[in-house]
Amino acid sequence: MGESHNNLLRLTPIFVLICLLAIFGPVVLGAEHKVAVSVEKSGEAFIVDATVDVGVSQEIAWEVMTDFDHMTSILENLTASKIISCHGNIWIIQQEGIARYGLLSFPFESKREVRLEPMKRIQARTLSGTMKRMDDEATIISVGQGVQINYHVEIVVDSLLLRLFGLPFFRYEVEKQFQDMAKEMTRRRANFESFGKQKQMARQDCQHEMGT
């Protein structure tokens, strides 16, 4: 009886936390762009697939998804983001931020290698950071009057809380990030021509400074 009581006491905080998350967990309301997200657990990895349709050109979608030096103004969970080296279509990106889900928050940092296939595909893998492993790929496909963005990521975490709540947490994070990016793509559509020229100049300067 005593041992059962002690086990119950140990489980109570976790049960309370689960109940609180069920009540106060975030819900994305009034989103302009619907993101279809699926999350599953395979061994120690979380596997996330997402799709979103946006009424913009491939060029606009590409510019937003590769604008790493300004990504903190696009994604709410980022506090720092910069390109630290670029050699042709292989970039090294450093990012920091705080991911939030309900009452929980997860500070994170990452150094990632990003491989670009212009206007079509972005592949990235973690070199160092909070996540034990994170490999992802995004593709941009022209569909009708816009684009379809397909995203796949496999994540292995160290955090006990993320292992417990990873399914709803990663679903929310991916959905929110792609809604934020879709919103930015739509905003830039009107003034894309001038922004695109500025971004191209920035890329050329980066490559020149790195001796590429």
CSV table of C-alpha atoms in Angstrom, one decimal:
chain,number,residue,atom,x,y,z
A,1,MET,CA,0.0,0.0,0.0
A,2,GLY,CA,2.8,2.4,1.0
A,3,GLU,CA,4.7,1.7,-2.3
A,4,SER,CA,1.6,2.3,-4.4
A,5,HIS,CA,0.9,5.5,-2.6
A,6,ASN,CA,4.5,6.7,-3.2
A,7,ASN,CA,4.2,5.8,-6.9
A,8,LEU,CA,1.0,7.8,-7.1
A,9,LEU,CA,2.6,10.8,-5.5
A,10,ARG,CA,5.5,10.7,-8.1
A,11,LEU,CA,3.0,10.5,-11.0
A,12,THR,CA,0.7,13.3,-9.7
A,13,PRO,CA,2.9,16.3,-10.9
A,14,ILE,CA,3.1,14.8,-14.4
A,15,PHE,CA,-0.7,14.1,-14.4
A,16,VAL,CA,-1.4,17.7,-13.3
A,17,LEU,CA,1.0,19.1,-16.0
A,18,ILE,CA,-0.8,17.0,-18.7
A,19,CYS,CA,-4.2,18.4,-17.5
A,20,LEU,CA,-2.9,22.0,-17.5
A,21,LEU,CA,-1.5,21.6,-21.0
A,22,ALA,CA,-4.8,20.2,-22.2
A,23,ILE,CA,-6.5,23.3,-20.8
A,24,PHE,CA,-4.0,26.0,-21.6
A,25,GLY,CA,-2.2,24.4,-24.7
A,26,PRO,CA,-2.0,26.9,-27.6
A,27,VAL,CA,-4.5,26.9,-30.4
A,28,VAL,CA,-3.8,28.7,-33.6
A,29,LEU,CA,-6.9,30.7,-34.4
A,30,GLY,CA,-7.9,32.8,-37.4
A,31,ALA,CA,-5.0,31.5,-39.5
A,32,GLU,CA,-5.1,32.8,-43.1
A,33,HIS,CA,-3.3,29.8,-44.4
A,34,LYS,CA,-4.2,26.3,-43.4
A,35,VAL,CA,-1.2,24.0,-42.8
A,36,ALA,CA,-1.7,20.3,-42.9
A,37,VAL,CA,0.6,18.7,-40.3
A,38,SER,CA,1.1,15.1,-39.3
A,39,VAL,CA,3.4,13.9,-36.4
A,40,GLU,CA,4.4,10.4,-35.4
A,41,LYS,CA,7.0,8.8,-33.2
A,42,SER,CA,9.4,6.2,-34.7
A,43,GLY,CA,11.8,4.8,-32.2
A,44,GLU,CA,13.5,7.8,-30.5
A,45,ALA,CA,12.7,10.2,-33.5
A,46,PHE,CA,9.7,12.5,-34.0
A,47,ILE,CA,8.8,12.6,-37.7
A,48,VAL,CA,6.8,15.6,-38.9
A,49,ASP,CA,5.3,16.2,-42.4
A,50,ALA,CA,3.6,19.4,-43.4
A,51,THR,CA,2.0,20.9,-46.5
A,52,VAL,CA,0.8,24.5,-47.1
A,53,ASP,CA,-0.5,26.2,-50.3
A,54,VAL,CA,0.3,29.9,-50.7
A,55,GLY,CA,-0.8,32.2,-53.5
A,56,VAL,CA,2.7,33.5,-54.4
A,57,SER,CA,5.4,32.8,-57.0
A,58,GLN,CA,8.2,30.3,-56.4
A,59,GLU,CA,10.6,33.3,-56.2
A,60,ILE,CA,8.8,35.0,-53.3
A,61,ALA,CA,8.4,31.7,-51.4
A,62,TRP,CA,12.1,31.0,-51.9
A,63,GLU,CA,13.2,34.5,-50.8
A,64,VAL,CA,11.2,34.2,-47.5
A,65,MET,CA,12.4,30.6,-46.7
A,66,THR,CA,16.1,31.5,-47.3
A,67,ASP,CA,16.0,35.0,-45.7
A,68,PHE,CA,17.9,33.7,-42.6
A,69,ASP,CA,19.5,37.0,-41.7
A,70,HIS,CA,16.0,38.5,-41.2
A,71,MET,CA,14.2,35.4,-40.0
A,72,THR,CA,13.7,36.8,-36.5
A,73,SER,CA,11.2,39.3,-38.0
A,74,ILE,CA,9.3,36.4,-39.6
A,75,LEU,CA,9.3,33.6,-36.9
A,76,GLU,CA,8.2,34.6,-33.5
A,77,ASN,CA,10.2,31.9,-31.7
A,78,LEU,CA,13.6,33.1,-33.0
A,79,THR,CA,15.7,35.7,-31.1
A,80,ALA,CA,18.8,35.4,-33.3
A,81,SER,CA,19.4,34.2,-36.8
A,82,LYS,CA,22.4,34.8,-39.1
A,83,ILE,CA,24.3,33.3,-42.0
A,84,ILE,CA,27.8,32.7,-40.6
A,85,SER,CA,29.3,31.3,-43.9
A,86,CYS,CA,28.2,30.6,-47.4
A,87,HIS,CA,30.0,28.7,-50.1
A,88,GLY,CA,27.9,28.6,-53.2
A,89,ASN,CA,24.7,26.8,-52.3
A,90,ILE,CA,26.0,25.4,-49.0
A,91,TRP,CA,25.4,27.8,-46.1
A,92,ILE,CA,26.0,27.5,-42.3
A,93,ILE,CA,23.3,29.1,-40.2
A,94,GLN,CA,23.3,30.0,-36.5
A,95,GLN,CA,20.0,30.4,-34.7
A,96,GLU,CA,18.7,30.9,-31.2
A,97,GLY,CA,15.2,31.2,-29.8
A,98,ILE,CA,12.6,30.1,-27.3
A,99,ALA,CA,9.9,27.7,-28.3
A,100,ARG,CA,6.7,27.9,-26.2
A,101,TYR,CA,3.8,25.5,-25.8
A,102,GLY,CA,1.2,26.3,-23.3
A,103,LEU,CA,2.9,26.8,-19.9
A,104,LEU,CA,6.2,25.3,-21.1
A,105,SER,CA,9.1,27.0,-22.8
A,106,PHE,CA,12.2,25.5,-24.4
A,107,PRO,CA,15.2,27.7,-25.1
A,108,PHE,CA,17.1,26.3,-28.1
A,109,GLU,CA,20.2,27.0,-30.2
A,110,SER,CA,21.4,25.4,-33.4
A,111,LYS,CA,24.2,25.5,-35.9
A,112,ARG,CA,23.0,24.0,-39.2
A,113,GLU,CA,24.4,23.2,-42.6
A,114,VAL,CA,21.9,24.2,-45.3
A,115,ARG,CA,22.1,22.9,-48.9
A,116,LEU,CA,20.1,24.9,-51.5
A,117,GLU,CA,18.7,23.8,-54.8
A,118,PRO,CA,17.5,27.3,-55.9
A,119,MET,CA,13.7,27.8,-56.2
A,120,LYS,CA,13.1,24.1,-55.5
A,121,ARG,CA,14.6,22.5,-52.4
A,122,ILE,CA,16.2,23.3,-49.0
A,123,GLN,CA,17.9,20.5,-47.1
A,124,ALA,CA,19.4,21.1,-43.6
A,125,ARG,CA,21.1,19.0,-40.9
A,126,THR,CA,22.2,19.9,-37.4
A,127,LEU,CA,25.9,20.4,-36.8
A,128,SER,CA,25.5,21.3,-33.1
A,129,GLY,CA,22.9,22.6,-30.7
A,130,THR,CA,20.0,21.7,-28.4
A,131,MET,CA,18.6,18.9,-30.5
A,132,LYS,CA,20.5,15.7,-30.6
A,133,ARG,CA,19.6,15.3,-34.3
A,134,MET,CA,17.4,17.3,-36.7
A,135,ASP,CA,17.4,16.6,-40.5
A,136,ASP,CA,14.8,18.3,-42.6
A,137,GLU,CA,13.9,19.1,-46.2
A,138,ALA,CA,11.5,21.6,-47.8
A,139,THR,CA,10.4,21.6,-51.4
A,140,ILE,CA,8.6,24.3,-53.3
A,141,ILE,CA,6.3,23.3,-56.2
A,142,SER,CA,4.5,25.6,-58.6
A,143,VAL,CA,0.7,24.8,-58.4
A,144,GLY,CA,-1.9,26.8,-60.3
A,145,GLN,CA,-1.6,30.5,-59.3
A,146,GLY,CA,0.7,29.8,-56.4
A,147,VAL,CA,3.0,27.3,-54.7
A,148,GLN,CA,2.7,24.2,-52.6
A,149,ILE,CA,5.4,23.8,-49.9
A,150,ASN,CA,6.1,20.3,-48.6
A,151,TYR,CA,8.2,19.9,-45.4
A,152,HIS,CA,9.6,16.8,-43.8
A,153,VAL,CA,11.7,16.7,-40.6
A,154,GLU,CA,13.1,14.0,-38.3
A,155,ILE,CA,14.0,15.1,-34.8
A,156,VAL,CA,15.8,13.4,-31.9
A,157,VAL,CA,15.6,15.3,-28.6
A,158,ASP,CA,17.5,15.2,-25.3
A,159,SER,CA,14.8,16.9,-23.2
A,160,LEU,CA,12.6,14.7,-21.0
A,161,LEU,CA,9.7,17.1,-21.4
A,162,LEU,CA,10.0,17.1,-25.2
A,163,ARG,CA,10.0,13.3,-25.2
A,164,LEU,CA,6.8,13.4,-23.2
A,165,PHE,CA,5.0,16.2,-25.1
A,166,GLY,CA,6.8,16.1,-28.5
A,167,LEU,CA,3.8,15.1,-30.5
A,168,PRO,CA,1.6,18.1,-29.7
A,169,PHE,CA,4.6,20.4,-29.3
A,170,PHE,CA,6.1,19.8,-32.8
A,171,ARG,CA,2.7,19.8,-34.4
A,172,TYR,CA,2.1,23.3,-33.0
A,173,GLU,CA,5.6,24.6,-33.8
A,174,VAL,CA,5.6,23.5,-37.4
A,175,GLU,CA,2.1,24.7,-38.0
A,176,LYS,CA,2.8,28.1,-36.5
A,177,GLN,CA,6.1,28.5,-38.3
A,178,PHE,CA,4.7,27.8,-41.7
A,179,GLN,CA,1.7,30.1,-41.1
A,180,ASP,CA,4.1,32.8,-40.1
A,181,MET,CA,6.2,32.2,-43.3
A,182,ALA,CA,3.1,32.1,-45.5
A,183,LYS,CA,1.9,35.4,-44.0
A,184,GLU,CA,5.3,37.0,-44.8
A,185,MET,CA,5.2,35.6,-48.3
A,186,THR,CA,1.8,37.2,-48.9
A,187,ARG,CA,3.0,40.5,-47.4
A,188,ARG,CA,6.0,40.6,-49.7
A,189,ARG,CA,4.1,39.8,-52.8
A,190,ALA,CA,3.2,43.5,-53.4
A,191,ASN,CA,6.8,44.8,-53.2
A,192,PHE,CA,8.7,41.7,-54.2
A,193,GLU,CA,10.6,43.3,-57.1
A,194,SER,CA,12.5,45.9,-55.0
A,195,PHE,CA,13.0,43.4,-52.1
A,196,GLY,CA,14.3,40.7,-54.4
A,197,LYS,CA,17.0,43.0,-55.8
A,198,GLN,CA,18.1,44.0,-52.4
A,199,LYS,CA,18.3,40.3,-51.3
A,200,GLN,CA,20.3,39.3,-54.3
A,201,MET,CA,22.8,42.0,-53.6
A,202,ALA,CA,23.1,40.8,-50.0
A,203,ARG,CA,23.8,37.3,-51.2
A,204,GLN,CA,26.5,38.5,-53.6
A,205,ASP,CA,28.2,40.4,-50.8
A,206,CYS,CA,28.1,37.4,-48.5
A,207,GLN,CA,29.7,35.2,-51.2
A,208,HIS,CA,32.2,37.8,-52.0
A,209,GLU,CA,33.3,38.2,-48.4
A,210,MET,CA,33.6,34.4,-48.0
A,211,GLY,CA,35.8,34.3,-51.1
A,212,THR,CA,33.4,32.2,-53.2
